[in-house]
Amino acid sequence: MNRPSCLRAALALAFAASASSASALSIEFDYSYDTHGFFTDLATGAPMTERRALLDLAATFYGGFTDALTAIAPGAGDQWSVSFMHPSLGGPAVTLQNVDIAADTLRIYVGGSPTAPGVLGFAGTGHSLQASGDAAFVDAVTTRGQTGTQGTQAVDYATWGGYIWFNASNDWYFGADEAGLNGTRPDFLTTATHEIGHILGFGEADSWFANIDPDSGLFVGEHAMAAWGGAVPLDRYLDHWAEGTYSVRDGVPQETMMDPSTPFGERQLPTALDYAGFADIGWQVTAVPEPQAWAMLLAGLGVLFRHRRRLP
Ligand SMILES: [Zn+2]
């Protein structure tokens, strides 16, 4: 069984957030740096709508996160910047300058390019975050207005957003319908949802590491402990559940989404343990997509993607 892995980007800065409100987390994808044609037809400039729709579908698995995130809105005298790896490996590091990011919103810059097979993708939140100006503005940039997001006692997490690179050398399955997935292909939806999870602090946040027992190396967040029935084993880098960790999704046993790899031909979306981990990072996980809602969403996309369906 081929088990391509998620290669974590080097730990970027982890700063963080959370609070409670009723608004759903919104994730915007930005294709400005999709320079190698992973989400864009380079010949025509047209967007590859199927692939982009799958990213939007991946984001819906975090739509039940209801933290209120302060907008990043630079005014006169305010400045912020952050740098990150080019998401298509298509040039020097990207540095964002004074970008506006709406309340309750994260922006994720995406791209892809070919490299050696085996790795599916990686994600991060960047480095060299700087902010200056009005104190409230600086707080918005560094914590999105949340408290307890930094340090060894962190209990919460927030970020401006992040970036994801996908390995274009893989024979990706770009379908919403799981029925079309077969045993020789990695599932793009699974990888996209997994990588977004890292940007949301899984294996990244100070509050993630604050929940790891230093003696045992086990994850001891209260929500995860309740879901697992005890301290949860992690992989050796302490940024995923241990390989092969199982939980349940919609009442059905499934390998966790946030273990390091997913076998070809399988779809692994967030399980109860995955969501519990996000709750321990500090996200207000008030609801997860219900099976019925998910089925309806799939039915709608099924029409859109029918011509792409492949029989197993
Ligand atoms: Zn990963």
PDB file of C-alpha atoms and ligand atoms in Angstrom:
ATOM      1  CA  MET A   1       0.000   0.000   0.000  1.00  0.00           C
ATOM      2  CA  ASN A   2       1.458   3.290  -1.017  1.00  0.00           C
ATOM      3  CA  ARG A   3       1.298   5.841   1.757  1.00  0.00           C
ATOM      4  CA  PRO A   4       2.503   9.196   0.491  1.00  0.00           C
ATOM      5  CA  SER A   5       3.069  11.547   3.312  1.00  0.00           C
ATOM      6  CA  CYS A   6       2.345  15.092   4.175  1.00  0.00           C
ATOM      7  CA  LEU A   7       5.618  16.906   4.440  1.00  0.00           C
ATOM      8  CA  ARG A   8       5.256  19.609   7.008  1.00  0.00           C
ATOM      9  CA  ALA A   9       6.818  22.904   6.194  1.00  0.00           C
ATOM     10  CA  ALA A  10       9.369  23.942   8.718  1.00  0.00           C
ATOM     11  CA  LEU A  11       7.545  25.276  11.695  1.00  0.00           C
ATOM     12  CA  ALA A  12       6.630  28.794  10.882  1.00  0.00           C
ATOM     13  CA  LEU A  13       5.677  31.266  13.440  1.00  0.00           C
ATOM     14  CA  ALA A  14       2.781  30.090  15.416  1.00  0.00           C
ATOM     15  CA  PHE A  15       0.683  32.800  16.798  1.00  0.00           C
ATOM     16  CA  ALA A  16      -2.884  32.292  17.512  1.00  0.00           C
ATOM     17  CA  ALA A  17      -6.500  32.968  18.395  1.00  0.00           C
ATOM     18  CA  SER A  18     -10.034  32.254  19.320  1.00  0.00           C
ATOM     19  CA  ALA A  19     -13.066  33.580  21.070  1.00  0.00           C
ATOM     20  CA  SER A  20     -16.682  32.868  20.692  1.00  0.00           C
ATOM     21  CA  SER A  21     -19.201  34.318  18.342  1.00  0.00           C
ATOM     22  CA  ALA A  22     -21.707  32.906  15.972  1.00  0.00           C
ATOM     23  CA  SER A  23     -19.938  33.597  12.714  1.00  0.00           C
ATOM     24  CA  ALA A  24     -18.494  30.772  10.704  1.00  0.00           C
ATOM     25  CA  LEU A  25     -14.851  30.744   9.753  1.00  0.00           C
ATOM     26  CA  SER A  26     -14.379  31.863   6.168  1.00  0.00           C
ATOM     27  CA  ILE A  27     -11.381  30.698   4.144  1.00  0.00           C
ATOM     28  CA  GLU A  28     -10.423  32.584   0.990  1.00  0.00           C
ATOM     29  CA  PHE A  29      -8.104  30.957  -1.513  1.00  0.00           C
ATOM     30  CA  ASP A  30      -5.773  33.190  -3.471  1.00  0.00           C
ATOM     31  CA  TYR A  31      -4.336  32.021  -6.781  1.00  0.00           C
ATOM     32  CA  SER A  32      -1.928  34.932  -7.383  1.00  0.00           C
ATOM     33  CA  TYR A  33       1.062  32.632  -7.054  1.00  0.00           C
ATOM     34  CA  ASP A  34      -0.351  29.692  -9.002  1.00  0.00           C
ATOM     35  CA  THR A  35       2.318  30.203 -11.633  1.00  0.00           C
ATOM     36  CA  HIS A  36       2.812  26.572 -12.706  1.00  0.00           C
ATOM     37  CA  GLY A  37      -0.736  25.904 -13.767  1.00  0.00           C
ATOM     38  CA  PHE A  38      -2.080  23.784 -10.954  1.00  0.00           C
ATOM     39  CA  PHE A  39      -5.319  25.746 -10.545  1.00  0.00           C
ATOM     40  CA  THR A  40      -5.081  27.860 -13.682  1.00  0.00           C
ATOM     41  CA  ASP A  41      -4.879  26.984 -17.377  1.00  0.00           C
ATOM     42  CA  LEU A  42      -1.688  28.790 -18.278  1.00  0.00           C
ATOM     43  CA  ALA A  43      -2.526  28.835 -21.985  1.00  0.00           C
ATOM     44  CA  THR A  44      -5.817  30.658 -21.557  1.00  0.00           C
ATOM     45  CA  GLY A  45      -5.573  32.065 -18.054  1.00  0.00           C
ATOM     46  CA  ALA A  46      -8.860  30.361 -17.223  1.00  0.00           C
ATOM     47  CA  PRO A  47      -9.360  29.004 -13.721  1.00  0.00           C
ATOM     48  CA  MET A  48      -9.560  25.227 -13.309  1.00  0.00           C
ATOM     49  CA  THR A  49     -12.938  25.366 -11.686  1.00  0.00           C
ATOM     50  CA  GLU A  50     -13.187  21.728 -10.604  1.00  0.00           C
ATOM     51  CA  ARG A  51      -9.971  21.913  -8.624  1.00  0.00           C
ATOM     52  CA  ARG A  52     -10.837  25.259  -7.089  1.00  0.00           C
ATOM     53  CA  ALA A  53     -14.293  23.989  -6.127  1.00  0.00           C
ATOM     54  CA  LEU A  54     -12.645  21.116  -4.252  1.00  0.00           C
ATOM     55  CA  LEU A  55     -10.613  23.609  -2.220  1.00  0.00           C
ATOM     56  CA  ASP A  56     -13.827  25.411  -1.336  1.00  0.00           C
ATOM     57  CA  LEU A  57     -15.364  22.072  -0.411  1.00  0.00           C
ATOM     58  CA  ALA A  58     -12.359  21.310   1.806  1.00  0.00           C
ATOM     59  CA  ALA A  59     -12.901  24.627   3.604  1.00  0.00           C
ATOM     60  CA  THR A  60     -16.474  23.664   4.455  1.00  0.00           C
ATOM     61  CA  PHE A  61     -15.164  21.060   6.903  1.00  0.00           C
ATOM     62  CA  TYR A  62     -14.061  23.996   9.051  1.00  0.00           C
ATOM     63  CA  GLY A  63     -17.280  25.943   8.615  1.00  0.00           C
ATOM     64  CA  GLY A  64     -18.363  24.902  12.097  1.00  0.00           C
ATOM     65  CA  PHE A  65     -15.515  26.858  13.681  1.00  0.00           C
ATOM     66  CA  THR A  66     -17.148  29.962  15.107  1.00  0.00           C
ATOM     67  CA  ASP A  67     -14.288  31.977  16.585  1.00  0.00           C
ATOM     68  CA  ALA A  68     -14.558  35.732  16.055  1.00  0.00           C
ATOM     69  CA  LEU A  69     -11.371  36.851  14.316  1.00  0.00           C
ATOM     70  CA  THR A  70     -10.572  40.543  14.161  1.00  0.00           C
ATOM     71  CA  ALA A  71     -10.104  41.992  10.703  1.00  0.00           C
ATOM     72  CA  ILE A  72      -6.603  42.982   9.627  1.00  0.00           C
ATOM     73  CA  ALA A  73      -7.255  46.433   8.179  1.00  0.00           C
ATOM     74  CA  PRO A  74      -4.190  48.670   8.009  1.00  0.00           C
ATOM     75  CA  GLY A  75      -4.953  52.343   8.521  1.00  0.00           C
ATOM     76  CA  ALA A  76      -2.732  55.380   8.183  1.00  0.00           C
ATOM     77  CA  GLY A  77       0.560  54.650   9.925  1.00  0.00           C
ATOM     78  CA  ASP A  78      -0.132  50.911  10.228  1.00  0.00           C
ATOM     79  CA  GLN A  79       2.093  48.379   8.553  1.00  0.00           C
ATOM     80  CA  TRP A  80       2.339  44.613   8.569  1.00  0.00           C
ATOM     81  CA  SER A  81       4.103  41.992   6.509  1.00  0.00           C
ATOM     82  CA  VAL A  82       4.673  38.271   6.433  1.00  0.00           C
ATOM     83  CA  SER A  83       6.844  36.083   4.228  1.00  0.00           C
ATOM     84  CA  PHE A  84       6.332  32.527   3.019  1.00  0.00           C
ATOM     85  CA  MET A  85       7.585  30.058   0.477  1.00  0.00           C
ATOM     86  CA  HIS A  86       6.280  30.576  -3.045  1.00  0.00           C
ATOM     87  CA  PRO A  87       3.300  28.201  -3.228  1.00  0.00           C
ATOM     88  CA  SER A  88       4.233  27.017  -6.719  1.00  0.00           C
ATOM     89  CA  LEU A  89       7.968  26.900  -5.935  1.00  0.00           C
ATOM     90  CA  GLY A  90       8.000  29.331  -8.836  1.00  0.00           C
ATOM     91  CA  GLY A  91      10.217  32.041  -7.508  1.00  0.00           C
ATOM     92  CA  PRO A  92      11.636  33.705  -4.450  1.00  0.00           C
ATOM     93  CA  ALA A  93       9.773  33.783  -1.175  1.00  0.00           C
ATOM     94  CA  VAL A  94       6.602  35.809  -1.191  1.00  0.00           C
ATOM     95  CA  THR A  95       6.314  38.796   1.138  1.00  0.00           C
ATOM     96  CA  LEU A  96       2.855  40.230   1.671  1.00  0.00           C
ATOM     97  CA  GLN A  97       2.721  43.930   2.542  1.00  0.00           C
ATOM     98  CA  ASN A  98      -0.284  45.540   4.193  1.00  0.00           C
ATOM     99  CA  VAL A  99      -2.839  43.122   2.813  1.00  0.00           C
ATOM    100  CA  ASP A 100      -6.396  43.519   4.093  1.00  0.00           C
ATOM    101  CA  ILE A 101      -7.994  40.421   5.585  1.00  0.00           C
ATOM    102  CA  ALA A 102     -11.644  40.544   6.587  1.00  0.00           C
ATOM    103  CA  ALA A 103     -13.029  39.617   9.991  1.00  0.00           C
ATOM    104  CA  ASP A 104     -13.529  35.891  10.653  1.00  0.00           C
ATOM    105  CA  THR A 105     -11.503  35.198   7.529  1.00  0.00           C
ATOM    106  CA  LEU A 106      -8.235  33.488   6.699  1.00  0.00           C
ATOM    107  CA  ARG A 107      -6.532  33.812   3.334  1.00  0.00           C
ATOM    108  CA  ILE A 108      -4.620  30.883   1.917  1.00  0.00           C
ATOM    109  CA  TYR A 109      -2.282  31.271  -1.068  1.00  0.00           C
ATOM    110  CA  VAL A 110      -2.204  28.094  -3.122  1.00  0.00           C
ATOM    111  CA  GLY A 111      -0.232  26.626  -5.971  1.00  0.00           C
ATOM    112  CA  GLY A 112       1.425  23.476  -7.145  1.00  0.00           C
ATOM    113  CA  SER A 113       4.383  22.206  -9.103  1.00  0.00           C
ATOM    114  CA  PRO A 114       5.967  18.893  -9.940  1.00  0.00           C
ATOM    115  CA  THR A 115       8.697  17.335  -7.893  1.00  0.00           C
ATOM    116  CA  ALA A 116       9.606  13.827  -6.828  1.00  0.00           C
ATOM    117  CA  PRO A 117       6.504  11.724  -6.174  1.00  0.00           C
ATOM    118  CA  GLY A 118       5.669  10.568  -2.690  1.00  0.00           C
ATOM    119  CA  VAL A 119       4.951  13.843  -0.996  1.00  0.00           C
ATOM    120  CA  LEU A 120       1.440  15.167  -1.450  1.00  0.00           C
ATOM    121  CA  GLY A 121       1.858  18.727  -0.295  1.00  0.00           C
ATOM    122  CA  PHE A 122       2.742  21.006   2.505  1.00  0.00           C
ATOM    123  CA  ALA A 123       1.397  24.027   4.239  1.00  0.00           C
ATOM    124  CA  GLY A 124       2.452  26.739   6.627  1.00  0.00           C
ATOM    125  CA  THR A 125       1.677  30.161   7.999  1.00  0.00           C
ATOM    126  CA  GLY A 126       4.921  31.833   6.967  1.00  0.00           C
ATOM    127  CA  HIS A 127       7.662  33.569   8.874  1.00  0.00           C
ATOM    128  CA  SER A 128       9.007  37.017   9.706  1.00  0.00           C
ATOM    129  CA  LEU A 129       5.614  38.344  10.702  1.00  0.00           C
ATOM    130  CA  GLN A 130       5.912  42.021  11.537  1.00  0.00           C
ATOM    131  CA  ALA A 131       3.367  44.619  12.508  1.00  0.00           C
ATOM    132  CA  SER A 132       3.644  48.217  13.633  1.00  0.00           C
ATOM    133  CA  GLY A 133       1.332  51.126  14.198  1.00  0.00           C
ATOM    134  CA  ASP A 134      -1.775  51.403  16.294  1.00  0.00           C
ATOM    135  CA  ALA A 135      -1.776  48.940  19.207  1.00  0.00           C
ATOM    136  CA  ALA A 136      -5.155  47.501  18.246  1.00  0.00           C
ATOM    137  CA  PHE A 137      -3.907  46.965  14.710  1.00  0.00           C
ATOM    138  CA  VAL A 138      -0.784  45.157  15.919  1.00  0.00           C
ATOM    139  CA  ASP A 139      -2.967  42.993  18.128  1.00  0.00           C
ATOM    140  CA  ALA A 140      -5.220  42.199  15.182  1.00  0.00           C
ATOM    141  CA  VAL A 141      -2.242  41.041  13.128  1.00  0.00           C
ATOM    142  CA  THR A 142      -0.582  38.977  15.824  1.00  0.00           C
ATOM    143  CA  THR A 143      -3.571  37.496  17.630  1.00  0.00           C
ATOM    144  CA  ARG A 144      -6.648  38.404  15.556  1.00  0.00           C
ATOM    145  CA  GLY A 145      -7.898  39.957  18.786  1.00  0.00           C
ATOM    146  CA  GLN A 146      -7.743  36.726  20.812  1.00  0.00           C
ATOM    147  CA  THR A 147      -5.978  36.026  24.079  1.00  0.00           C
ATOM    148  CA  GLY A 148      -3.693  33.281  25.281  1.00  0.00           C
ATOM    149  CA  THR A 149      -2.350  32.462  21.861  1.00  0.00           C
ATOM    150  CA  GLN A 150       1.368  32.439  22.485  1.00  0.00           C
ATOM    151  CA  GLY A 151       3.911  30.718  24.668  1.00  0.00           C
ATOM    152  CA  THR A 152       4.153  27.424  26.474  1.00  0.00           C
ATOM    153  CA  GLN A 153       0.855  28.036  28.296  1.00  0.00           C
ATOM    154  CA  ALA A 154      -1.067  28.986  25.158  1.00  0.00           C
ATOM    155  CA  VAL A 155      -4.698  27.947  25.080  1.00  0.00           C
ATOM    156  CA  ASP A 156      -5.764  29.402  21.765  1.00  0.00           C
ATOM    157  CA  TYR A 157      -4.662  30.068  18.222  1.00  0.00           C
ATOM    158  CA  ALA A 158      -5.133  32.450  15.325  1.00  0.00           C
ATOM    159  CA  THR A 159      -3.403  33.272  12.093  1.00  0.00           C
ATOM    160  CA  TRP A 160      -3.764  35.657   9.171  1.00  0.00           C
ATOM    161  CA  GLY A 161      -3.852  32.645   6.853  1.00  0.00           C
ATOM    162  CA  GLY A 162      -1.126  30.687   5.154  1.00  0.00           C
ATOM    163  CA  TYR A 163      -0.022  28.881   2.023  1.00  0.00           C
ATOM    164  CA  ILE A 164      -0.281  25.393   0.543  1.00  0.00           C
ATOM    165  CA  TRP A 165       1.895  23.789  -2.087  1.00  0.00           C
ATOM    166  CA  PHE A 166       0.590  20.662  -3.862  1.00  0.00           C
ATOM    167  CA  ASN A 167       2.843  18.177  -5.624  1.00  0.00           C
ATOM    168  CA  ALA A 168       1.721  18.172  -9.257  1.00  0.00           C
ATOM    169  CA  SER A 169       3.644  14.948  -9.929  1.00  0.00           C
ATOM    170  CA  ASN A 170       0.886  12.935  -8.295  1.00  0.00           C
ATOM    171  CA  ASP A 171      -1.926  11.421 -10.353  1.00  0.00           C
ATOM    172  CA  TRP A 172      -4.503  13.278  -8.269  1.00  0.00           C
ATOM    173  CA  TYR A 173      -8.137  12.337  -8.106  1.00  0.00           C
ATOM    174  CA  PHE A 174      -9.905  15.662  -8.591  1.00  0.00           C
ATOM    175  CA  GLY A 175     -13.415  14.472  -7.864  1.00  0.00           C
ATOM    176  CA  ALA A 176     -15.994  15.309  -5.241  1.00  0.00           C
ATOM    177  CA  ASP A 177     -17.628  11.917  -5.584  1.00  0.00           C
ATOM    178  CA  GLU A 178     -15.761   9.348  -3.551  1.00  0.00           C
ATOM    179  CA  ALA A 179     -17.107   6.604  -5.818  1.00  0.00           C
ATOM    180  CA  GLY A 180     -14.666   7.667  -8.503  1.00  0.00           C
ATOM    181  CA  LEU A 181     -11.629   7.230  -6.314  1.00  0.00           C
ATOM    182  CA  ASN A 182      -9.562   4.129  -6.982  1.00  0.00           C
ATOM    183  CA  GLY A 183      -6.575   2.499  -5.391  1.00  0.00           C
ATOM    184  CA  THR A 184      -3.864   4.060  -7.488  1.00  0.00           C
ATOM    185  CA  ARG A 185      -4.631   7.726  -6.930  1.00  0.00           C
ATOM    186  CA  PRO A 186      -4.321  10.138  -4.021  1.00  0.00           C
ATOM    187  CA  ASP A 187      -7.465  12.056  -3.155  1.00  0.00           C
ATOM    188  CA  PHE A 188      -7.049  15.790  -3.630  1.00  0.00           C
ATOM    189  CA  LEU A 189      -9.948  16.663  -1.316  1.00  0.00           C
ATOM    190  CA  THR A 190      -8.371  14.713   1.531  1.00  0.00           C
ATOM    191  CA  THR A 191      -4.983  16.377   1.103  1.00  0.00           C
ATOM    192  CA  ALA A 192      -6.460  19.862   0.784  1.00  0.00           C
ATOM    193  CA  THR A 193      -8.522  19.416   3.945  1.00  0.00           C
ATOM    194  CA  HIS A 194      -5.493  18.011   5.789  1.00  0.00           C
ATOM    195  CA  GLU A 195      -3.200  20.866   4.772  1.00  0.00           C
ATOM    196  CA  ILE A 196      -5.760  23.487   5.775  1.00  0.00           C
ATOM    197  CA  GLY A 197      -5.737  21.744   9.146  1.00  0.00           C
ATOM    198  CA  HIS A 198      -2.054  22.606   9.598  1.00  0.00           C
ATOM    199  CA  ILE A 199      -2.743  26.262   8.830  1.00  0.00           C
ATOM    200  CA  LEU A 200      -5.422  26.073  11.518  1.00  0.00           C
ATOM    201  CA  GLY A 201      -2.692  25.153  13.966  1.00  0.00           C
ATOM    202  CA  PHE A 202      -2.600  21.366  13.918  1.00  0.00           C
ATOM    203  CA  GLY A 203       1.040  20.580  14.671  1.00  0.00           C
ATOM    204  CA  GLU A 204       1.790  24.307  14.415  1.00  0.00           C
ATOM    205  CA  ALA A 205       0.145  26.284  17.200  1.00  0.00           C
ATOM    206  CA  ASP A 206       1.763  27.054  20.522  1.00  0.00           C
ATOM    207  CA  SER A 207      -1.495  25.751  21.995  1.00  0.00           C
ATOM    208  CA  TRP A 208      -0.995  22.451  20.158  1.00  0.00           C
ATOM    209  CA  PHE A 209       2.411  21.962  21.740  1.00  0.00           C
ATOM    210  CA  ALA A 210       1.104  23.143  25.115  1.00  0.00           C
ATOM    211  CA  ASN A 211      -1.134  20.060  25.064  1.00  0.00           C
ATOM    212  CA  ILE A 212       1.743  17.607  24.634  1.00  0.00           C
ATOM    213  CA  ASP A 213       2.985  15.942  27.785  1.00  0.00           C
ATOM    214  CA  PRO A 214       6.762  16.498  27.763  1.00  0.00           C
ATOM    215  CA  ASP A 215       7.527  13.202  29.485  1.00  0.00           C
ATOM    216  CA  SER A 216       5.395  10.847  27.442  1.00  0.00           C
ATOM    217  CA  GLY A 217       5.166  12.786  24.170  1.00  0.00           C
ATOM    218  CA  LEU A 218       1.441  12.059  24.195  1.00  0.00           C
ATOM    219  CA  PHE A 219      -1.273  14.596  23.391  1.00  0.00           C
ATOM    220  CA  VAL A 220      -3.255  15.343  26.526  1.00  0.00           C
ATOM    221  CA  GLY A 221      -5.778  17.965  25.400  1.00  0.00           C
ATOM    222  CA  GLU A 222      -9.040  17.367  27.196  1.00  0.00           C
ATOM    223  CA  HIS A 223     -11.238  17.100  24.094  1.00  0.00           C
ATOM    224  CA  ALA A 224      -8.860  14.692  22.379  1.00  0.00           C
ATOM    225  CA  MET A 225      -8.493  12.632  25.545  1.00  0.00           C
ATOM    226  CA  ALA A 226     -12.272  12.344  25.767  1.00  0.00           C
ATOM    227  CA  ALA A 227     -12.585  11.345  22.115  1.00  0.00           C
ATOM    228  CA  TRP A 228      -9.727   8.837  22.271  1.00  0.00           C
ATOM    229  CA  GLY A 229     -10.250   7.536  25.780  1.00  0.00           C
ATOM    230  CA  GLY A 230      -6.849   8.628  27.050  1.00  0.00           C
ATOM    231  CA  ALA A 231      -3.683  10.412  26.032  1.00  0.00           C
ATOM    232  CA  VAL A 232      -3.323  10.277  22.251  1.00  0.00           C
ATOM    233  CA  PRO A 233      -0.162   8.930  20.542  1.00  0.00           C
ATOM    234  CA  LEU A 234       1.555  11.313  18.126  1.00  0.00           C
ATOM    235  CA  ASP A 235       3.974  10.764  15.287  1.00  0.00           C
ATOM    236  CA  ARG A 236       7.652  11.245  16.001  1.00  0.00           C
ATOM    237  CA  TYR A 237       7.636  14.873  14.955  1.00  0.00           C
ATOM    238  CA  LEU A 238       4.739  15.579  17.323  1.00  0.00           C
ATOM    239  CA  ASP A 239       2.771  17.354  14.595  1.00  0.00           C
ATOM    240  CA  HIS A 240       0.295  14.640  13.579  1.00  0.00           C
ATOM    241  CA  TRP A 241      -1.568  11.844  15.313  1.00  0.00           C
ATOM    242  CA  ALA A 242       0.432   8.634  15.149  1.00  0.00           C
ATOM    243  CA  GLU A 243       0.244   6.877  11.784  1.00  0.00           C
ATOM    244  CA  GLY A 244      -2.794   4.647  11.604  1.00  0.00           C
ATOM    245  CA  THR A 245      -4.719   6.288  14.457  1.00  0.00           C
ATOM    246  CA  TYR A 246      -8.416   5.539  14.073  1.00  0.00           C
ATOM    247  CA  SER A 247     -11.465   7.435  15.217  1.00  0.00           C
ATOM    248  CA  VAL A 248     -14.989   7.720  13.862  1.00  0.00           C
ATOM    249  CA  ARG A 249     -16.531   9.846  11.168  1.00  0.00           C
ATOM    250  CA  ASP A 250     -20.316   9.993  11.075  1.00  0.00           C
ATOM    251  CA  GLY A 251     -20.311   6.988  13.378  1.00  0.00           C
ATOM    252  CA  VAL A 252     -18.143   4.902  11.078  1.00  0.00           C
ATOM    253  CA  PRO A 253     -14.559   3.931  11.991  1.00  0.00           C
ATOM    254  CA  GLN A 254     -12.025   5.737   9.860  1.00  0.00           C
ATOM    255  CA  GLU A 255      -8.322   6.457  10.044  1.00  0.00           C
ATOM    256  CA  THR A 256      -7.847  10.023  11.238  1.00  0.00           C
ATOM    257  CA  MET A 257      -7.364  12.765   8.692  1.00  0.00           C
ATOM    258  CA  MET A 258      -4.543  14.333  10.706  1.00  0.00           C
ATOM    259  CA  ASP A 259      -2.247  11.347  10.841  1.00  0.00           C
ATOM    260  CA  PRO A 260       0.789  11.746   8.559  1.00  0.00           C
ATOM    261  CA  SER A 261      -0.452   9.946   5.456  1.00  0.00           C
ATOM    262  CA  THR A 262      -3.432   8.629   3.560  1.00  0.00           C
ATOM    263  CA  PRO A 263      -3.271   5.524   1.385  1.00  0.00           C
ATOM    264  CA  PHE A 264      -3.916   5.960  -2.334  1.00  0.00           C
ATOM    265  CA  GLY A 265      -7.531   5.391  -3.164  1.00  0.00           C
ATOM    266  CA  GLU A 266      -8.861   6.445   0.219  1.00  0.00           C
ATOM    267  CA  ARG A 267     -10.725   9.515   1.381  1.00  0.00           C
ATOM    268  CA  GLN A 268     -10.095  10.523   4.977  1.00  0.00           C
ATOM    269  CA  LEU A 269     -12.041  13.546   6.147  1.00  0.00           C
ATOM    270  CA  PRO A 270     -12.147  14.902   9.708  1.00  0.00           C
ATOM    271  CA  THR A 271     -13.033  12.367  12.370  1.00  0.00           C
ATOM    272  CA  ALA A 272     -14.264  13.037  15.887  1.00  0.00           C
ATOM    273  CA  LEU A 273     -10.676  12.891  17.144  1.00  0.00           C
ATOM    274  CA  ASP A 274      -9.498  15.344  14.497  1.00  0.00           C
ATOM    275  CA  TYR A 275     -12.157  17.867  15.503  1.00  0.00           C
ATOM    276  CA  ALA A 276     -11.322  17.282  19.170  1.00  0.00           C
ATOM    277  CA  GLY A 277      -7.703  18.180  18.421  1.00  0.00           C
ATOM    278  CA  PHE A 278      -8.817  21.451  16.841  1.00  0.00           C
ATOM    279  CA  ALA A 279     -10.950  22.165  19.902  1.00  0.00           C
ATOM    280  CA  ASP A 280      -7.893  21.649  22.114  1.00  0.00           C
ATOM    281  CA  ILE A 281      -5.926  24.076  19.943  1.00  0.00           C
ATOM    282  CA  GLY A 282      -8.596  26.600  20.889  1.00  0.00           C
ATOM    283  CA  TRP A 283     -11.070  26.603  18.035  1.00  0.00           C
ATOM    284  CA  GLN A 284     -14.720  26.888  18.932  1.00  0.00           C
ATOM    285  CA  VAL A 285     -15.877  23.734  17.217  1.00  0.00           C
ATOM    286  CA  THR A 286     -19.598  24.156  17.521  1.00  0.00           C
ATOM    287  CA  ALA A 287     -20.743  21.963  14.698  1.00  0.00           C
ATOM    288  CA  VAL A 288     -19.416  19.605  12.124  1.00  0.00           C
ATOM    289  CA  PRO A 289     -21.069  18.907   8.783  1.00  0.00           C
ATOM    290  CA  GLU A 290     -23.898  16.492   9.325  1.00  0.00           C
ATOM    291  CA  PRO A 291     -24.125  13.447   7.133  1.00  0.00           C
ATOM    292  CA  GLN A 292     -27.313  14.688   5.565  1.00  0.00           C
ATOM    293  CA  ALA A 293     -25.896  18.111   4.762  1.00  0.00           C
ATOM    294  CA  TRP A 294     -22.776  16.513   3.386  1.00  0.00           C
ATOM    295  CA  ALA A 295     -24.796  14.184   1.185  1.00  0.00           C
ATOM    296  CA  MET A 296     -26.769  17.120  -0.182  1.00  0.00           C
ATOM    297  CA  LEU A 297     -23.605  19.048  -0.864  1.00  0.00           C
ATOM    298  CA  LEU A 298     -22.147  16.073  -2.662  1.00  0.00           C
ATOM    299  CA  ALA A 299     -25.328  15.624  -4.651  1.00  0.00           C
ATOM    300  CA  GLY A 300     -25.095  19.189  -5.855  1.00  0.00           C
ATOM    301  CA  LEU A 301     -21.472  18.837  -6.795  1.00  0.00           C
ATOM    302  CA  GLY A 302     -22.219  15.497  -8.372  1.00  0.00           C
ATOM    303  CA  VAL A 303     -24.130  17.286 -11.074  1.00  0.00           C
ATOM    304  CA  LEU A 304     -21.291  19.691 -11.595  1.00  0.00           C
ATOM    305  CA  PHE A 305     -18.668  16.981 -11.722  1.00  0.00           C
ATOM    306  CA  ARG A 306     -20.579  14.200 -13.391  1.00  0.00           C
ATOM    307  CA  HIS A 307     -18.526  14.299 -16.540  1.00  0.00           C
ATOM    308  CA  ARG A 308     -15.421  13.699 -14.490  1.00  0.00           C
ATOM    309  CA  ARG A 309     -16.703  10.650 -12.695  1.00  0.00           C
ATOM    310  CA  ARG A 310     -14.633   7.563 -13.156  1.00  0.00           C
ATOM    311  CA  LEU A 311     -15.850   4.094 -12.454  1.00  0.00           C
ATOM    312  CA  PRO A 312     -13.769   2.075 -10.061  1.00  0.00           C
TER     313      PRO A 312
HETATM  314 ZN    ZN B   1       0.320  16.826   7.632  1.00  0.00          ZN
END
